[in-house]
mmCIF file of C-alpha atoms in Angstrom:
data_model
loop_
_atom_site.group_PDB
_atom_site.id
_atom_site.type_symbol
_atom_site.label_atom_id
_atom_site.label_comp_id
_atom_site.label_asym_id
_atom_site.label_seq_id
_atom_site.Cartn_x
_atom_site.Cartn_y
_atom_site.Cartn_z
ATOM 1 C CA MET A 168 -5.915 12.048 0.103
ATOM 2 C CA GLY A 169 -7.408 9.446 -2.093
ATOM 3 C CA LEU A 170 -8.625 9.293 -5.617
ATOM 4 C CA PHE A 171 -11.831 11.294 -4.921
ATOM 5 C CA SER A 172 -9.995 14.240 -3.436
ATOM 6 C CA LYS A 173 -7.687 14.246 -6.443
ATOM 7 C CA LEU A 174 -10.603 14.192 -8.866
ATOM 8 C CA PHE A 175 -12.824 16.722 -7.110
ATOM 9 C CA ALA A 176 -10.286 19.127 -5.598
ATOM 10 C CA GLY A 177 -9.129 20.244 -9.002
ATOM 11 C CA THR A 178 -5.476 20.144 -7.902
ATOM 12 C CA VAL A 179 -2.791 17.681 -8.774
ATOM 13 C CA PHE A 180 -1.229 15.978 -5.761
ATOM 14 C CA THR A 181 2.520 15.686 -5.404
ATOM 15 C CA PHE A 182 4.286 12.476 -4.580
ATOM 16 C CA LYS A 183 7.672 12.284 -2.915
ATOM 17 C CA PRO A 184 9.229 8.856 -3.258
ATOM 18 C CA ASP A 185 11.123 7.222 -0.411
ATOM 19 C CA PHE A 186 14.443 6.215 -1.955
ATOM 20 C CA SER A 187 15.232 3.896 0.942
ATOM 21 C CA LYS A 188 12.467 1.637 -0.404
ATOM 22 C CA THR A 189 12.317 -0.389 -3.603
ATOM 23 C CA GLU A 190 10.578 0.848 -6.707
ATOM 24 C CA TYR A 191 7.784 -1.660 -6.131
ATOM 25 C CA GLU A 192 7.137 -0.354 -2.610
ATOM 26 C CA ASN A 193 7.038 3.246 -3.873
ATOM 27 C CA TRP A 194 4.773 2.275 -6.755
ATOM 28 C CA LEU A 195 2.313 0.647 -4.344
ATOM 29 C CA GLU A 196 2.310 3.790 -2.208
ATOM 30 C CA TYR A 197 1.740 5.925 -5.296
ATOM 31 C CA LEU A 198 -1.248 3.805 -6.311
ATOM 32 C CA HIS A 199 -2.542 3.946 -2.732
ATOM 33 C CA VAL A 200 -2.638 7.774 -2.786
ATOM 34 C CA GLY A 201 -4.546 7.788 -6.050
ATOM 35 C CA GLY A 202 -1.949 7.650 -8.787
ATOM 36 C CA THR A 203 -2.151 5.444 -11.848
ATOM 37 C CA ASP A 204 0.368 3.101 -13.362
ATOM 38 C CA SER A 205 0.803 5.259 -16.485
ATOM 39 C CA GLU A 206 1.311 8.388 -14.336
ATOM 40 C CA TRP A 207 3.892 6.480 -12.274
ATOM 41 C CA LYS A 208 5.848 5.526 -15.364
ATOM 42 C CA GLU A 209 5.804 9.113 -16.598
ATOM 43 C CA LEU A 210 6.905 10.524 -13.220
ATOM 44 C CA LYS A 211 9.683 7.967 -12.925
ATOM 45 C CA LYS A 212 10.920 8.735 -16.426
ATOM 46 C CA ARG A 213 10.654 12.523 -16.101
ATOM 47 C CA ASN A 214 12.405 12.653 -12.712
ATOM 48 C CA HIS A 215 15.029 9.953 -13.467
ATOM 49 C CA TRP A 216 14.248 8.188 -10.201
ATOM 50 C CA LYS A 217 16.603 5.425 -9.099
ATOM 51 C CA PHE A 218 15.422 3.198 -6.291
ATOM 52 C CA LYS A 219 16.992 0.706 -3.940
ATOM 53 C CA PRO A 220 17.410 -2.632 -5.757
ATOM 54 C CA ASP A 221 14.620 -5.101 -5.191
ATOM 55 C CA PRO A 222 16.034 -8.281 -3.595
ATOM 56 C CA ILE A 223 13.832 -10.471 -5.771
ATOM 57 C CA GLU A 224 14.986 -8.722 -8.949
ATOM 58 C CA LYS A 225 18.588 -8.923 -7.747
ATOM 59 C CA PHE A 226 18.273 -12.661 -7.112
ATOM 60 C CA SER A 227 16.552 -13.130 -10.457
ATOM 61 C CA LYS A 228 19.481 -11.424 -12.215
ATOM 62 C CA TYR A 229 21.936 -13.540 -10.211
ATOM 63 C CA ASP A 230 20.053 -16.721 -11.078
ATOM 64 C CA SER A 231 19.799 -15.888 -14.786
ATOM 65 C CA GLU A 232 23.539 -15.146 -14.938
ATOM 66 C CA LEU A 233 24.575 -18.148 -12.854
ATOM 67 C CA ARG A 234 22.258 -20.835 -14.251
ATOM 68 C CA PRO A 235 23.806 -21.282 -17.731
ATOM 69 C CA VAL A 236 27.374 -21.369 -16.377
ATOM 70 C CA PHE A 237 26.434 -23.702 -13.524
ATOM 71 C CA SER A 238 24.589 -26.019 -15.928
ATOM 72 C CA GLU A 239 27.652 -26.274 -18.174
ATOM 73 C CA TYR A 240 29.863 -26.819 -15.132
ATOM 74 C CA GLY A 241 27.545 -29.506 -13.716
ATOM 75 C CA GLU A 242 27.374 -31.410 -17.003
ATOM 76 C CA LEU A 243 31.148 -31.271 -17.363
ATOM 77 C CA ILE A 244 31.703 -32.532 -13.797
ATOM 78 C CA LYS A 245 29.366 -35.463 -14.517
ATOM 79 C CA ILE A 246 31.389 -36.300 -17.653
ATOM 80 C CA ILE A 247 34.697 -35.985 -15.760
ATOM 81 C CA LYS A 248 33.502 -38.395 -13.065
ATOM 82 C CA GLU A 249 32.431 -40.944 -15.688
ATOM 83 C CA GLN A 250 35.685 -40.544 -17.624
ATOM 84 C CA TRP A 251 37.731 -40.768 -14.440
ATOM 85 C CA SER A 252 36.138 -44.087 -13.570
ATOM 86 C CA VAL A 253 37.131 -45.526 -16.957
ATOM 87 C CA LEU A 254 40.604 -43.971 -16.674
ATOM 88 C CA TYR A 255 41.108 -45.368 -13.167
ATOM 89 C CA ASN A 256 40.058 -48.866 -14.244
ATOM 90 C CA SER A 257 42.328 -48.743 -17.305
ATOM 91 C CA ASN A 258 45.281 -47.485 -15.231
ATOM 92 C CA ASN A 259 46.491 -45.629 -18.347
ATOM 93 C CA TYR A 260 47.120 -42.061 -17.258
ATOM 94 C CA THR A 261 48.968 -40.959 -20.396
ATOM 95 C CA GLY A 262 46.637 -41.965 -23.242
ATOM 96 C CA GLN A 263 43.958 -40.100 -25.171
ATOM 97 C CA LEU A 264 41.380 -40.438 -22.393
ATOM 98 C CA ALA A 265 43.832 -38.889 -19.914
ATOM 99 C CA GLN A 266 44.267 -35.916 -22.264
ATOM 100 C CA THR A 267 40.486 -35.573 -22.534
ATOM 101 C CA VAL A 268 40.081 -35.680 -18.751
ATOM 102 C CA GLU A 269 42.835 -33.074 -18.398
ATOM 103 C CA SER A 270 41.145 -30.790 -20.937
ATOM 104 C CA ASN A 271 37.722 -31.215 -19.327
ATOM 105 C CA CYS A 272 39.118 -30.522 -15.844
ATOM 106 C CA ILE A 273 40.778 -27.321 -17.063
ATOM 107 C CA LYS A 274 37.517 -26.209 -18.660
ATOM 108 C CA ALA A 275 35.527 -27.097 -15.514
ATOM 109 C CA ILE A 276 37.991 -25.106 -13.390
ATOM 110 C CA SER A 277 37.393 -22.139 -15.669
ATOM 111 C CA TYR A 278 33.627 -22.505 -15.140
ATOM 112 C CA TYR A 279 34.195 -22.836 -11.399
ATOM 113 C CA LYS A 280 36.112 -19.556 -11.302
ATOM 114 C CA GLU A 281 33.382 -17.875 -13.357
ATOM 115 C CA ILE A 282 30.755 -19.170 -10.903
ATOM 116 C CA GLN A 283 32.756 -17.758 -8.001
ATOM 117 C CA SER A 284 33.035 -14.359 -9.706
ATOM 118 C CA ILE A 285 29.247 -14.306 -10.224
ATOM 119 C CA ASP A 286 28.778 -15.231 -6.548
ATOM 120 C CA ILE A 287 31.057 -12.345 -5.548
ATOM 121 C CA LYS A 288 29.319 -9.914 -7.903
ATOM 122 C CA TYR A 289 25.941 -10.638 -6.278
ATOM 123 C CA ASN A 290 27.323 -10.961 -2.739
ATOM 124 C CA GLN A 291 26.336 -14.628 -2.460
ATOM 125 C CA ASP A 292 28.121 -17.373 -0.541
ATOM 126 C CA LEU A 293 30.963 -18.753 -2.614
ATOM 127 C CA MET A 294 30.762 -22.227 -4.011
ATOM 128 C CA THR A 295 33.396 -24.306 -2.227
ATOM 129 C CA GLY A 296 34.914 -27.461 -3.552
ATOM 130 C CA SER A 297 35.227 -28.866 -7.029
ATOM 131 C CA PRO A 298 36.151 -32.363 -8.147
ATOM 132 C CA ALA A 299 37.838 -30.817 -11.196
ATOM 133 C CA PHE A 300 40.784 -29.568 -9.104
ATOM 134 C CA THR A 301 41.078 -32.889 -7.287
ATOM 135 C CA LYS A 302 40.925 -35.037 -10.430
ATOM 136 C CA LEU A 303 43.402 -32.827 -12.319
ATOM 137 C CA ALA A 304 45.902 -32.835 -9.438
ATOM 138 C CA LEU A 305 45.467 -36.586 -9.095
ATOM 139 C CA LEU A 306 45.944 -37.101 -12.851
ATOM 140 C CA TYR A 307 49.219 -35.161 -12.795
ATOM 141 C CA GLU A 308 50.324 -37.113 -9.721
ATOM 142 C CA ARG A 309 49.599 -40.440 -11.452
ATOM 143 C CA GLN A 310 51.568 -39.188 -14.469
ATOM 144 C CA GLY A 311 54.499 -38.393 -12.158
ATOM 145 C CA ASN A 312 54.217 -34.706 -13.016
ATOM 146 C CA PHE A 313 54.372 -33.440 -9.437
ATOM 147 C CA ASP A 314 55.143 -29.830 -10.364
ATOM 148 C CA LYS A 315 51.906 -29.571 -12.370
ATOM 149 C CA SER A 316 50.024 -31.223 -9.531
ATOM 150 C CA ILE A 317 51.506 -28.650 -7.140
ATOM 151 C CA LEU A 318 50.284 -25.816 -9.405
ATOM 152 C CA VAL A 319 46.758 -27.240 -9.407
ATOM 153 C CA CYS A 320 46.783 -27.647 -5.614
ATOM 154 C CA LYS A 321 47.990 -24.060 -5.188
ATOM 155 C CA ALA A 322 45.256 -22.782 -7.520
ATOM 156 C CA ALA A 323 42.666 -24.785 -5.560
ATOM 157 C CA CYS A 324 43.858 -23.390 -2.221
ATOM 158 C CA LYS A 325 43.719 -19.839 -3.600
ATOM 159 C CA VAL A 326 40.006 -20.205 -4.428
ATOM 160 C CA GLY A 327 39.150 -21.717 -1.061
ATOM 161 C CA ILE A 328 39.380 -25.440 -1.787
ATOM 162 C CA ASP A 329 41.266 -27.471 0.793
ATOM 163 C CA GLU A 330 44.015 -29.242 -1.127
ATOM 164 C CA LYS A 331 46.666 -28.543 1.555
ATOM 165 C CA SER A 332 47.444 -32.160 2.344
ATOM 166 C CA ARG A 333 47.829 -33.057 -1.333
ATOM 167 C CA LEU A 334 49.990 -29.942 -1.815
ATOM 168 C CA LYS A 335 52.318 -31.073 1.008
ATOM 169 C CA ARG A 336 52.426 -34.609 -0.421
ATOM 170 C CA MET A 337 53.232 -33.378 -3.941
ATOM 171 C CA ILE A 338 56.017 -31.107 -2.690
ATOM 172 C CA LYS A 339 57.483 -34.068 -0.814
ATOM 173 C CA LYS A 340 57.155 -36.321 -3.894
ATOM 174 C CA ALA A 341 58.813 -33.614 -6.014
ATOM 175 C CA GLY A 342 61.759 -33.859 -3.606
ATOM 176 C CA ARG A 343 61.941 -30.223 -2.665
ATOM 177 C CA THR A 344 61.112 -27.868 0.137
ATOM 178 C CA PRO A 345 58.034 -25.657 -0.042
ATOM 179 C CA THR A 346 58.371 -22.052 -1.172
ATOM 180 C CA ALA A 347 57.261 -19.192 1.079
ATOM 181 C CA GLU A 348 54.008 -18.931 -0.928
ATOM 182 C CA GLU A 349 53.373 -22.660 -0.579
ATOM 183 C CA LEU A 350 54.044 -22.571 3.166
ATOM 184 C CA LYS A 351 51.567 -19.718 3.517
ATOM 185 C CA LEU A 352 48.887 -21.720 1.641
ATOM 186 C CA ILE A 353 49.569 -24.823 3.724
ATOM 187 C CA ASP A 354 49.452 -22.935 7.030
ATOM 188 C CA ASN A 355 46.194 -21.055 6.295
#
């Protein structure tokens, strides 16, 4: 039944949406059988229809949520790499620049975790690897603070970053045996 049968039959056609399809697909079908856009909006509102999420809309939401966090993270990683180069060449791992690098790494790690939670929320592949964990663990190692370096390595391993070899090295440098939790992280 098309538009002419609707107009000339004198009866109003009924439309049963297919909820296994997206709203867009149902809307196209509704227009195909003679409905109008304004009628569609009214029907949808009146019947409180909820449709399968549109993959394009879902990705658009994911992208709009991820983009600002990822941009901040990316800019911070660029700054950390530049600062690390200066820090490495100065060989001064306890001065003001070292404190700035430490602060920036901690902030970048926070962004990284936020990015991973957004990836999980939208069922996307998780981002793997971050120089922020590596640089922070390395900074603590160069400062001789092996326990802090161990904590960073453990945190990295827990979010899927392979810092197992550094973790083993830091435990050895700290002069102790690994805990049960640490052994589990190293063996996985």
